[in-house]
Short mmCIF file of C-alpha atoms in Angstrom, two decimals:
data_model
loop_
_atom_site.label_atom_id
_atom_site.label_comp_id
_atom_site.label_asym_id
_atom_site.label_seq_id
_atom_site.Cartn_x
_atom_site.Cartn_y
_atom_site.Cartn_z
CA MET A 16 64.42 121.61 144.92
CA GLU A 17 62.54 119.70 142.27
CA VAL A 18 65.11 120.57 139.63
CA ALA A 19 67.88 119.42 141.90
CA LEU A 20 66.15 116.14 142.42
CA GLU A 21 65.74 115.57 138.73
CA THR A 22 69.34 116.29 137.87
CA THR A 23 70.95 113.93 140.36
CA LYS A 24 70.22 110.68 138.59
CA THR A 25 73.15 108.30 138.58
CA PRO A 26 74.34 106.70 135.31
CA GLY A 27 73.14 103.32 136.62
CA GLU A 28 69.70 104.73 137.33
CA GLN A 29 69.44 106.32 133.87
CA ASP A 30 70.66 103.23 132.02
CA ALA A 31 68.42 100.83 133.96
CA THR A 32 65.36 103.04 133.57
CA ARG A 33 65.98 103.57 129.85
CA LYS A 34 66.53 99.83 129.28
CA GLN A 35 63.38 98.98 131.25
CA ILE A 36 61.15 101.39 129.35
CA ARG A 37 62.58 100.68 125.89
CA GLY A 38 62.49 96.91 126.31
CA SER A 39 59.05 97.01 127.85
CA SER A 40 57.84 99.22 125.01
CA LEU A 41 58.49 96.32 122.61
CA PHE A 42 56.29 94.14 124.82
CA LEU A 43 53.69 96.91 124.92
CA PHE A 44 53.64 97.08 121.13
CA GLY A 45 53.21 93.31 121.06
CA ARG A 46 50.39 93.48 123.56
CA MET A 47 48.63 96.17 121.57
CA LEU A 48 49.07 94.05 118.45
CA SER A 49 47.59 90.98 120.13
CA LEU A 50 44.93 93.04 121.88
CA GLY A 51 42.85 93.35 118.75
CA ILE A 52 43.05 89.61 118.10
CA ASN A 53 42.29 88.58 121.69
CA PHE A 54 39.53 91.12 122.16
CA PHE A 55 37.83 90.31 118.88
CA THR A 56 38.05 86.62 119.80
CA GLN A 57 36.46 87.33 123.20
CA VAL A 58 33.58 89.31 121.69
CA LEU A 59 32.86 86.62 119.09
CA MET A 60 32.84 83.91 121.75
CA VAL A 61 30.59 85.78 124.19
CA ARG A 62 28.12 86.72 121.48
CA TYR A 63 27.97 83.15 120.11
CA LEU A 64 27.57 81.23 123.38
CA SER A 65 24.52 81.46 125.61
CA THR A 66 25.02 83.16 128.97
CA ARG A 67 24.81 79.76 130.68
CA ASP A 68 27.36 78.15 128.33
CA TYR A 69 29.73 81.06 128.70
CA GLY A 70 29.21 80.96 132.46
CA GLU A 71 30.18 77.26 132.53
CA LEU A 72 33.25 77.89 130.38
CA ALA A 73 34.26 80.83 132.58
CA TYR A 74 33.78 78.71 135.69
CA GLY A 75 35.99 75.94 134.29
CA LEU A 76 38.72 78.40 133.29
CA ALA A 77 38.53 79.96 136.77
CA VAL A 78 39.24 76.54 138.28
CA VAL A 79 42.24 76.22 135.94
CA SER A 80 43.55 79.65 137.00
CA PHE A 81 43.16 78.78 140.67
CA LEU A 82 44.87 75.38 140.44
CA ARG A 83 47.64 76.84 138.28
CA ILE A 84 48.80 78.83 141.32
CA PHE A 85 49.55 75.60 143.17
CA ALA A 86 51.04 73.95 140.09
CA SER A 87 53.52 76.79 139.57
CA LEU A 88 54.53 76.94 143.27
CA GLY A 89 55.45 80.57 142.56
CA LEU A 90 58.56 79.45 140.67
CA GLN A 91 57.77 81.64 137.66
CA ASP A 92 58.60 84.61 139.92
CA ALA A 93 61.81 83.04 141.22
CA ILE A 94 63.28 82.67 137.73
CA PRO A 95 63.57 86.45 136.98
CA ARG A 96 64.88 86.99 140.51
CA PHE A 97 67.70 84.42 140.67
CA VAL A 98 68.74 83.57 137.10
CA PRO A 99 69.97 87.12 136.23
CA ILE A 100 71.99 87.31 139.47
CA TYR A 101 73.62 83.89 138.99
CA ARG A 102 74.42 84.76 135.38
CA GLU A 103 75.84 88.16 136.40
CA ASN A 104 78.08 86.42 138.96
CA ARG A 105 78.97 83.65 136.45
CA GLU A 106 77.54 80.98 138.76
CA TYR A 107 76.32 78.86 135.87
CA GLY A 108 75.92 75.71 137.96
CA ARG A 109 73.42 77.45 140.23
CA MET A 110 71.75 79.16 137.26
CA PHE A 111 71.03 75.84 135.52
CA GLY A 112 70.13 74.30 138.88
CA THR A 113 67.44 76.95 139.38
CA ILE A 114 66.07 76.31 135.89
CA LEU A 115 65.99 72.53 136.40
CA LEU A 116 64.31 72.91 139.79
CA ALA A 117 61.60 75.14 138.34
CA VAL A 118 60.93 73.01 135.26
CA GLY A 119 60.89 69.74 137.21
CA ALA A 120 58.66 71.02 140.00
CA VAL A 121 56.17 72.58 137.59
CA LEU A 122 55.86 69.43 135.48
CA VAL A 123 55.42 67.15 138.49
CA THR A 124 52.84 69.30 140.31
CA GLY A 125 50.89 70.10 137.15
CA LEU A 126 50.59 66.49 136.04
CA LEU A 127 49.79 65.40 139.60
CA ILE A 128 46.84 67.79 139.74
CA VAL A 129 45.48 66.43 136.44
CA VAL A 130 45.84 62.79 137.53
CA VAL A 131 44.22 63.43 140.92
CA ILE A 132 41.25 65.29 139.43
CA TRP A 133 40.71 62.62 136.78
CA ASN A 134 40.90 59.68 139.17
CA ALA A 135 39.40 61.05 142.38
CA PRO A 136 35.96 62.62 141.81
CA LEU A 137 35.86 63.58 145.51
CA PHE A 138 38.30 66.39 144.74
CA LEU A 139 35.68 67.96 142.47
CA MET A 140 33.36 68.68 145.40
CA PRO A 141 34.75 72.18 146.16
CA PHE A 142 34.06 73.21 142.56
CA ILE A 143 30.42 72.10 142.45
CA THR A 144 27.97 74.99 142.16
CA HIS A 145 24.48 75.01 143.64
CA GLU A 146 23.27 74.35 140.08
CA GLY A 147 25.53 71.30 139.81
CA LEU A 148 28.99 70.74 138.35
CA PRO A 149 29.62 72.39 134.98
CA THR A 150 29.67 69.88 132.14
CA LEU A 151 32.06 67.18 133.34
CA ALA A 152 33.48 66.62 129.85
CA VAL A 153 34.38 70.32 129.53
CA PHE A 154 35.92 70.35 132.99
CA SER A 155 37.98 67.20 132.32
CA ILE A 156 39.43 68.76 129.18
CA LEU A 157 40.12 72.20 130.62
CA ILE A 158 41.93 70.76 133.66
CA VAL A 159 44.79 69.67 131.37
CA LEU A 160 45.44 73.37 130.77
CA VAL A 161 46.88 73.58 134.31
CA PRO A 162 50.34 72.16 133.45
CA VAL A 163 50.25 73.69 129.97
CA GLU A 164 49.61 77.27 131.12
CA THR A 165 52.01 76.86 134.05
CA ALA A 166 54.81 75.81 131.69
CA ASP A 167 53.98 78.76 129.45
CA ALA A 168 54.30 81.24 132.34
CA LEU A 169 57.59 79.64 133.41
CA LEU A 170 59.01 80.03 129.90
CA ASP A 171 58.04 83.71 129.93
CA GLY A 172 60.20 84.20 133.01
CA LEU A 173 63.10 82.29 131.47
CA PHE A 174 63.07 84.35 128.29
CA ALA A 175 62.83 87.63 130.24
CA SER A 176 65.79 86.60 132.42
CA LEU A 177 67.94 85.90 129.36
CA ALA A 178 66.74 88.97 127.43
CA GLY A 179 64.95 86.92 124.78
CA THR A 180 62.46 89.70 124.08
CA ARG A 181 61.92 88.87 120.40
CA ASP A 182 60.95 85.29 121.17
CA ILE A 183 58.54 86.44 123.88
CA PHE A 184 57.09 88.89 121.37
CA PHE A 185 56.51 86.14 118.79
CA ARG A 186 55.12 83.47 121.10
CA ARG A 187 53.07 85.55 123.49
CA TYR A 188 51.73 88.27 121.24
CA LEU A 189 51.48 86.67 117.81
CA LEU A 190 51.34 82.88 117.92
CA GLY A 191 49.21 82.44 121.06
CA PRO A 192 46.43 84.90 120.17
CA GLY A 193 46.42 83.68 116.57
CA LEU A 194 45.87 80.06 117.61
CA LYS A 195 42.98 80.98 119.93
CA PHE A 196 41.35 83.11 117.26
CA GLY A 197 41.56 80.16 114.88
CA VAL A 198 39.81 77.95 117.43
CA VAL A 199 36.93 80.41 117.92
CA ALA A 200 36.63 81.01 114.17
CA LEU A 201 36.26 77.26 113.64
CA LEU A 202 33.72 77.15 116.48
CA LEU A 203 31.51 79.68 114.71
CA TRP A 204 32.03 78.20 111.25
CA MET A 205 31.18 74.67 112.38
CA LYS A 206 28.45 75.92 114.76
CA SER A 207 29.94 73.63 117.37
CA THR A 208 29.71 73.47 121.18
CA ILE A 209 31.85 74.37 124.19
CA ILE A 210 33.32 70.84 124.07
CA PHE A 211 34.97 71.75 120.78
CA LEU A 212 36.07 75.09 122.23
CA ALA A 213 37.66 73.41 125.26
CA CYS A 214 39.57 70.93 123.06
CA GLY A 215 40.71 73.75 120.79
CA TYR A 216 41.99 75.82 123.72
CA LEU A 217 43.97 72.84 124.98
CA LEU A 218 45.49 72.08 121.58
CA ALA A 219 46.40 75.74 121.02
CA GLY A 220 48.08 75.99 124.43
CA ALA A 221 50.08 72.78 124.00
CA THR A 222 51.26 73.81 120.53
CA GLY A 223 52.42 77.17 121.85
CA VAL A 224 54.40 75.60 124.70
CA LEU A 225 56.16 73.15 122.36
CA ILE A 226 57.23 75.97 120.04
CA TYR A 227 58.28 78.09 123.03
CA GLY A 228 60.45 75.25 124.31
CA VAL A 229 62.28 74.93 120.99
CA LEU A 230 62.86 78.70 120.93
CA PHE A 231 64.31 78.55 124.45
CA ILE A 232 66.87 75.89 123.50
CA ASN A 233 67.87 78.01 120.51
CA LEU A 234 68.26 81.06 122.77
CA LEU A 235 70.63 79.15 125.06
CA ARG A 236 72.70 78.19 122.02
CA LYS A 237 72.82 81.72 120.62
CA GLN A 238 74.03 83.12 123.95
CA ASN A 239 76.64 80.34 124.30
CA LEU A 240 75.18 79.27 127.64
CA LEU A 241 74.91 75.57 126.81
CA GLN A 242 78.70 75.31 126.85
CA HIS A 243 78.56 76.11 130.58
CA LEU A 244 76.10 73.27 131.24
CA ARG A 245 78.03 70.58 133.10
CA LEU A 246 76.01 68.02 135.02
CA LYS A 247 78.69 67.60 137.71
CA GLU A 248 78.69 71.33 138.46
CA ILE A 249 74.92 71.79 138.69
CA ALA A 250 73.88 72.95 142.16
CA ILE A 251 70.18 73.25 142.91
CA PRO A 252 69.63 76.21 145.29
CA ALA A 253 66.43 74.70 146.67
CA ARG A 254 66.55 76.44 150.05
CA GLU A 255 67.00 79.97 148.67
CA THR A 256 64.49 79.45 145.89
CA LEU A 257 61.75 77.93 148.05
CA ALA A 258 62.25 80.61 150.72
CA PHE A 259 61.67 83.21 148.01
CA VAL A 260 58.65 81.59 146.34
CA LEU A 261 56.59 81.05 149.51
CA PRO A 262 55.64 84.73 149.88
CA GLY A 263 55.08 84.89 146.14
CA LEU A 264 52.71 81.95 146.30
CA VAL A 265 50.79 83.52 149.18
CA SER A 266 50.66 86.92 147.45
CA THR A 267 49.36 85.26 144.28
CA LEU A 268 46.57 83.68 146.29
CA ALA A 269 45.75 87.11 147.70
CA THR A 270 45.48 88.65 144.24
CA CYS A 271 43.64 85.66 142.74
CA ILE A 272 40.46 87.71 142.93
CA ALA A 273 38.57 86.88 139.72
CA PRO A 274 38.61 83.06 140.14
CA VAL A 275 37.54 83.33 143.80
CA HIS A 276 34.63 85.57 142.90
CA VAL A 277 33.61 83.24 140.08
CA PHE A 278 33.55 80.39 142.62
CA LEU A 279 31.45 82.44 145.04
CA LEU A 280 29.02 83.54 142.33
CA GLY A 281 28.67 79.93 141.18
CA ARG A 282 28.05 78.71 144.73
CA LEU A 283 25.76 81.53 145.88
CA ARG A 284 24.10 82.84 142.70
CA THR A 285 23.58 81.65 139.09
CA MET A 286 25.63 80.84 135.98
CA PRO A 287 24.33 83.89 134.03
CA GLU A 288 25.67 86.09 136.86
CA VAL A 289 29.01 84.30 136.53
CA ALA A 290 28.88 85.19 132.82
CA PHE A 291 28.14 88.89 133.54
CA TYR A 292 31.05 89.18 135.96
CA ARG A 293 33.47 87.20 133.81
CA ALA A 294 32.56 89.22 130.70
CA ALA A 295 33.58 92.42 132.50
CA VAL A 296 36.92 91.07 133.77
CA PRO A 297 38.79 90.94 130.40
CA ILE A 298 37.75 94.50 129.55
CA ALA A 299 38.83 95.77 132.98
CA ASP A 300 42.10 93.87 132.66
CA LEU A 301 42.91 95.93 129.57
CA ASN A 302 44.04 98.57 132.09
CA SER A 303 46.89 96.25 133.09
CA ILE A 304 48.25 95.73 129.56
CA VAL A 305 51.05 98.24 130.06
CA PHE A 306 51.66 97.00 133.61
CA ALA A 307 52.08 93.40 132.47
CA SER A 308 54.32 94.46 129.58
CA PHE A 309 56.69 96.30 131.92
CA THR A 310 56.66 93.56 134.58
CA LEU A 311 58.75 91.03 132.68
CA LEU A 312 61.83 93.27 132.55
CA TYR A 313 61.39 95.18 135.83
CA THR A 314 62.29 92.38 138.25
CA PRO A 315 65.58 91.37 136.55
CA LEU A 316 66.69 95.03 136.32
CA ALA A 317 65.71 95.78 139.92
CA ALA A 318 67.48 92.61 141.07
CA ARG A 319 70.72 93.72 139.38
CA LEU A 320 70.49 97.17 141.01
CA PHE A 321 69.80 95.53 144.37
CA ALA A 322 72.88 93.34 143.94
CA ARG A 323 74.88 96.59 143.61
CA LEU A 324 73.02 98.15 146.59
CA ASP A 325 71.87 100.96 144.29
CA TYR A 326 68.62 101.91 146.08
CA ARG A 327 68.61 105.34 144.44
CA GLY A 328 68.64 103.64 141.06
CA ILE A 329 65.75 101.38 142.10
CA ASN A 330 63.75 104.43 143.22
CA GLY A 331 64.28 106.12 139.86
CA LEU A 332 63.41 102.92 138.00
CA TYR A 333 60.30 102.39 140.14
CA TRP A 334 58.68 105.82 139.85
CA GLN A 335 59.67 106.58 136.27
CA THR A 336 58.21 103.22 135.26
CA ALA A 337 55.05 103.89 137.30
CA ALA A 338 54.66 107.29 135.62
CA TRP A 339 55.00 105.79 132.14
CA MET A 340 52.50 103.04 132.96
CA SER A 341 49.99 105.55 134.38
CA VAL A 342 50.07 107.81 131.32
CA LEU A 343 50.08 105.01 128.74
CA SER A 344 47.20 103.23 130.51
CA PHE A 345 45.06 106.34 130.94
CA PRO A 346 43.23 106.17 127.56
CA ILE A 347 42.07 102.64 128.36
CA PHE A 348 41.00 103.66 131.85
CA ALA A 349 39.13 106.68 130.50
CA VAL A 350 37.00 104.44 128.28
CA THR A 351 36.51 101.39 130.52
CA PHE A 352 35.71 103.46 133.63
CA SER A 353 33.82 106.53 132.39
CA LEU A 354 32.01 104.81 129.51
CA ALA A 355 31.60 101.36 131.04
CA LYS A 356 27.90 100.68 130.47
CA PRO A 357 27.55 101.82 126.82
CA LEU A 358 30.84 100.10 126.02
CA THR A 359 29.62 96.79 127.44
CA VAL A 360 26.33 96.94 125.53
CA LEU A 361 28.15 97.85 122.31
CA LEU A 362 30.54 94.90 122.60
CA TYR A 363 28.35 92.13 124.01
CA GLY A 364 24.78 93.20 123.33
CA ALA A 365 21.92 94.35 125.55
CA ARG A 366 21.74 91.05 127.48
CA TYR A 367 25.10 91.92 129.09
CA ALA A 368 24.02 95.39 130.30
CA PRO A 369 24.29 94.25 133.99
CA ALA A 370 28.05 93.91 133.44
CA GLY A 371 28.44 97.69 132.90
CA PRO A 372 28.61 98.86 136.54
CA VAL A 373 30.87 95.90 137.36
CA LEU A 374 33.25 96.98 134.61
CA ALA A 375 33.50 100.52 136.02
CA VAL A 376 34.35 99.32 139.52
CA LEU A 377 36.85 96.71 138.32
CA SER A 378 38.57 99.21 136.01
CA LEU A 379 39.06 101.65 138.89
CA SER A 380 40.74 99.01 141.05
CA VAL A 381 42.99 97.69 138.27
CA TYR A 382 44.14 101.20 137.32
CA PHE A 383 44.86 101.99 140.97
CA ASN A 384 47.17 98.98 140.96
CA VAL A 385 48.92 100.39 137.87
CA ILE A 386 49.57 103.90 139.20
CA LEU A 387 51.17 102.59 142.41
CA GLY A 388 53.75 100.68 140.40
CA PHE A 389 55.62 97.47 141.16
CA ASN A 390 55.34 97.49 144.96
CA LEU A 391 54.98 93.72 145.29
CA GLN A 392 57.87 92.97 142.94
CA THR A 393 60.08 95.52 144.72
CA LEU A 394 59.33 94.06 148.16
CA LYS A 395 60.37 90.65 146.85
CA VAL A 396 63.59 92.08 145.45
CA PHE A 397 64.25 93.72 148.85
CA GLU A 398 63.62 90.28 150.42
CA ARG A 399 60.90 91.56 152.77
CA LEU A 400 59.18 88.25 152.44
CA ARG A 401 57.54 88.04 155.86
CA TYR A 402 55.77 91.33 155.30
CA VAL A 403 54.54 90.15 151.89
CA ILE A 404 53.16 86.97 153.47
CA GLY A 405 51.39 88.91 156.24
CA ALA A 406 49.86 91.45 153.86
CA SER A 407 48.81 88.72 151.42
CA VAL A 408 47.13 86.55 154.06
CA THR A 409 45.29 89.60 155.41
CA ALA A 410 44.06 90.56 151.93
CA ALA A 411 43.03 86.99 151.06
CA LEU A 412 40.97 86.56 154.24
CA ALA A 413 39.39 89.99 153.86
CA ASN A 414 38.51 89.17 150.26
CA LEU A 415 36.69 85.98 151.23
CA VAL A 416 34.68 87.58 154.02
CA VAL A 417 33.80 90.86 152.29
CA SER A 418 33.06 89.29 148.91
CA ALA A 419 30.94 86.44 150.31
CA VAL A 420 28.69 88.96 152.08
CA LEU A 421 28.46 91.35 149.12
CA ILE A 422 27.85 88.59 146.56
CA LYS A 423 25.14 87.01 148.69
CA LEU A 424 23.38 90.38 148.99
CA TYR A 425 24.04 92.07 145.63
CA GLY A 426 25.21 89.39 143.19
CA THR A 427 27.37 90.54 140.29
CA ILE A 428 27.89 94.14 141.43
CA GLY A 429 28.76 92.82 144.89
CA ALA A 430 31.53 90.77 143.31
CA GLY A 431 32.83 93.88 141.57
CA ILE A 432 32.86 95.95 144.76
CA GLY A 433 34.53 93.13 146.68
CA SER A 434 37.23 92.90 144.01
CA ALA A 435 37.91 96.63 144.15
CA VAL A 436 38.07 96.82 147.94
CA THR A 437 40.47 93.87 148.09
CA LEU A 438 42.84 95.04 145.35
CA ILE A 439 43.02 98.66 146.53
CA GLY A 440 43.50 97.66 150.17
CA TYR A 441 46.19 95.13 149.26
CA ASN A 442 48.13 97.70 147.25
CA LEU A 443 48.05 100.20 150.10
CA LEU A 444 49.40 97.55 152.48
CA LEU A 445 52.24 96.75 150.09
CA GLN A 446 53.08 100.42 149.66
CA VAL A 447 53.39 100.81 153.43
CA GLY A 448 55.89 97.93 153.38
CA LEU A 449 58.27 100.03 151.27
CA LEU A 450 58.54 102.77 153.91
CA PRO A 451 61.69 101.69 155.81
CA THR A 452 64.05 101.88 152.81
CA ALA A 453 66.92 104.37 152.56
CA ASP A 454 67.05 106.35 149.30
CA PHE A 455 63.66 104.93 148.28
CA HIS A 456 60.52 107.08 148.44
CA VAL A 457 57.15 105.47 149.09
CA PHE A 458 55.81 108.36 147.02
CA ASP A 459 58.13 110.49 144.89
CA ARG A 460 56.88 114.08 145.10
CA ARG A 461 58.37 114.84 141.67
CA TYR A 462 55.30 113.09 140.23
CA PHE A 463 52.63 114.74 142.41
CA TRP A 464 51.30 117.03 139.68
CA LEU A 465 51.28 114.19 137.18
CA TYR A 466 49.04 112.05 139.38
CA LEU A 467 46.83 115.03 140.25
CA THR A 468 46.33 115.72 136.53
CA ILE A 469 45.34 112.10 135.92
CA ALA A 470 42.86 112.13 138.83
CA LEU A 471 41.18 115.35 137.70
CA ALA A 472 40.96 114.18 134.08
CA ALA A 473 39.41 110.84 135.07
CA CYS A 474 36.87 112.44 137.42
CA GLY A 475 35.92 115.02 134.81
CA LEU A 476 35.25 112.37 132.18
CA PHE A 477 33.27 110.26 134.62
CA PHE A 478 30.92 113.10 135.58
CA VAL A 479 30.46 114.18 131.96
CA GLY A 480 29.41 110.66 131.05
CA TRP A 481 27.19 110.31 134.12
CA LEU A 482 25.45 113.71 134.07
CA THR A 483 24.89 114.04 130.33
CA SER A 484 23.10 111.95 127.73
CA LEU A 485 25.90 112.12 125.17
CA SER A 486 26.29 109.03 122.99
CA LEU A 487 29.30 106.75 123.07
CA TYR A 488 30.40 108.08 119.68
CA VAL A 489 30.70 111.58 121.16
CA LEU A 490 32.28 110.49 124.43
CA LEU A 491 34.99 108.38 122.76
CA PRO A 492 36.57 111.34 120.89
CA LEU A 493 36.28 113.38 124.09
CA ALA A 494 38.17 110.69 126.01
CA ALA A 495 40.85 110.67 123.29
CA CYS A 496 41.28 114.46 123.54
CA VAL A 497 41.58 114.30 127.33
CA SER A 498 44.17 111.52 127.02
CA LEU A 499 46.25 113.65 124.65
CA CYS A 500 46.07 116.53 127.13
CA VAL A 501 47.34 114.25 129.90
CA LEU A 502 50.24 113.15 127.69
CA ALA A 503 51.08 116.75 126.79
CA LEU A 504 51.19 117.78 130.46
CA ALA A 505 53.21 114.70 131.43
CA LYS A 506 55.83 114.67 128.66
CA LYS A 507 58.55 116.41 130.69
CA LYS A 508 58.18 114.03 133.63
CA LEU A 509 58.39 111.05 131.30
CA SER A 510 61.70 112.23 129.78
CA ILE A 511 60.54 111.01 126.37
CA ALA A 512 63.47 112.50 124.47
CA GLU A 513 66.01 110.89 126.80
CA THR A 514 64.37 107.48 126.64
CA PHE A 515 63.72 107.49 122.88
CA PRO A 516 66.28 109.91 121.36
CA GLU A 517 65.54 108.62 117.85
CA LEU A 518 62.12 110.33 118.06
CA LEU A 519 63.90 113.69 117.84
CA THR A 520 64.37 113.11 114.11
CA LEU A 521 60.62 113.00 113.49
CA PRO A 522 58.68 116.04 112.21
CA PHE A 523 56.58 116.28 115.39
CA ALA A 524 59.60 116.03 117.72
CA ARG A 525 58.87 119.39 119.36
CA LEU A 526 55.56 118.07 120.63
CA LEU A 527 57.39 115.37 122.60
CA THR A 528 59.99 117.57 124.32
#
């Protein structure tokens, strides 16, 4: 039965899945390239700043992340959904109308937030901690990042919709990380303060957006799309777009876990505890590198298959992508989950040892999100928007209640547990929402043994690290060996040779087939 299932893939399913994985692999390479730069930058910054200074910076950036949700209005998700469909149907007036609507709305809301915060101090009250407001000068500078980062996310969606993968690669994975590293390097060299760091972050972000904008205009010219731009024919599909982005906005609020927990820690505990939690978040988020790399191309491909009513193709795309993400992310999960405490001490020093248990819990929840695949994105493509809103509101309210209690009682580790409970519960709710779909499996049994292998490998590593006194330098090679074993057992399910046929010419080709 299993063989029969695997041999009934339609040409559309095979082509879409291959295009998704190959295109996303370029993004993954870019992410891995920028990972070293970003991570090294993070370690330098955390080691240089005091726990209080880093806590204040993290608190300010959390406010930016939270306000950016409202500035974007969820339009960065609407771009990959509608632009590919309008282009496929040659509805260029509606395509450019969608782009103009998104760009205009993002600029207006982002600038409005900055102006209001600058001129109405009363709006700062919700962000005041029990230790007082983080340095006002730092906060006033960082708040300008709201429209800058929102525009950057919007441009990501535009490039993905028009298949501008090389430009995304350059801007997101080379230029952006390089600029931030330069800022932190200058911070250390000049022995400056977080004021300098905040200004540098703002300048780096604005420079990146300007370059990204120029690249986008060039992309439109290369694809001969500007010749279809006629002002009289532009139609702004406001109703369809806004109906789509509302659930996306609500779902984003539900998954906006880290900023909410930073707020709660700042209100209920201390700035050093904010620093401990925030230091663990970037390491745990490494588990989502592959997930984020695959996301940009998944929604446009799934939208095209949905336009053809090819649910079987979407199912193949969904689970094959989830399998790839699970296997490729496993080495990171093995280290950040099983070796969390020694890894944290190695990177940040002994003063950040309390962040170790938080890292383990956060890594588990992020990896759980990865192995379940793109359930949220698929529900949006299927236009089950009411269900997304209901699940998102439920998760957001549960997050506030559970996390407030746990943080009040247990501090940093309470924030970690609250994050995990919220993210895992939210993903299960979304997976249930995919049940009533013909030719789509909420769990594809072809991948049962793959997921069982991953679970056993992760548990084995965890207990070895917990029950023995082996050093990190022994456990790291062990984790690498286990990861290779997982890849070896999963290679047939991943269809590596079909996805990357050029690998068959390499000397080790037999190991991949």
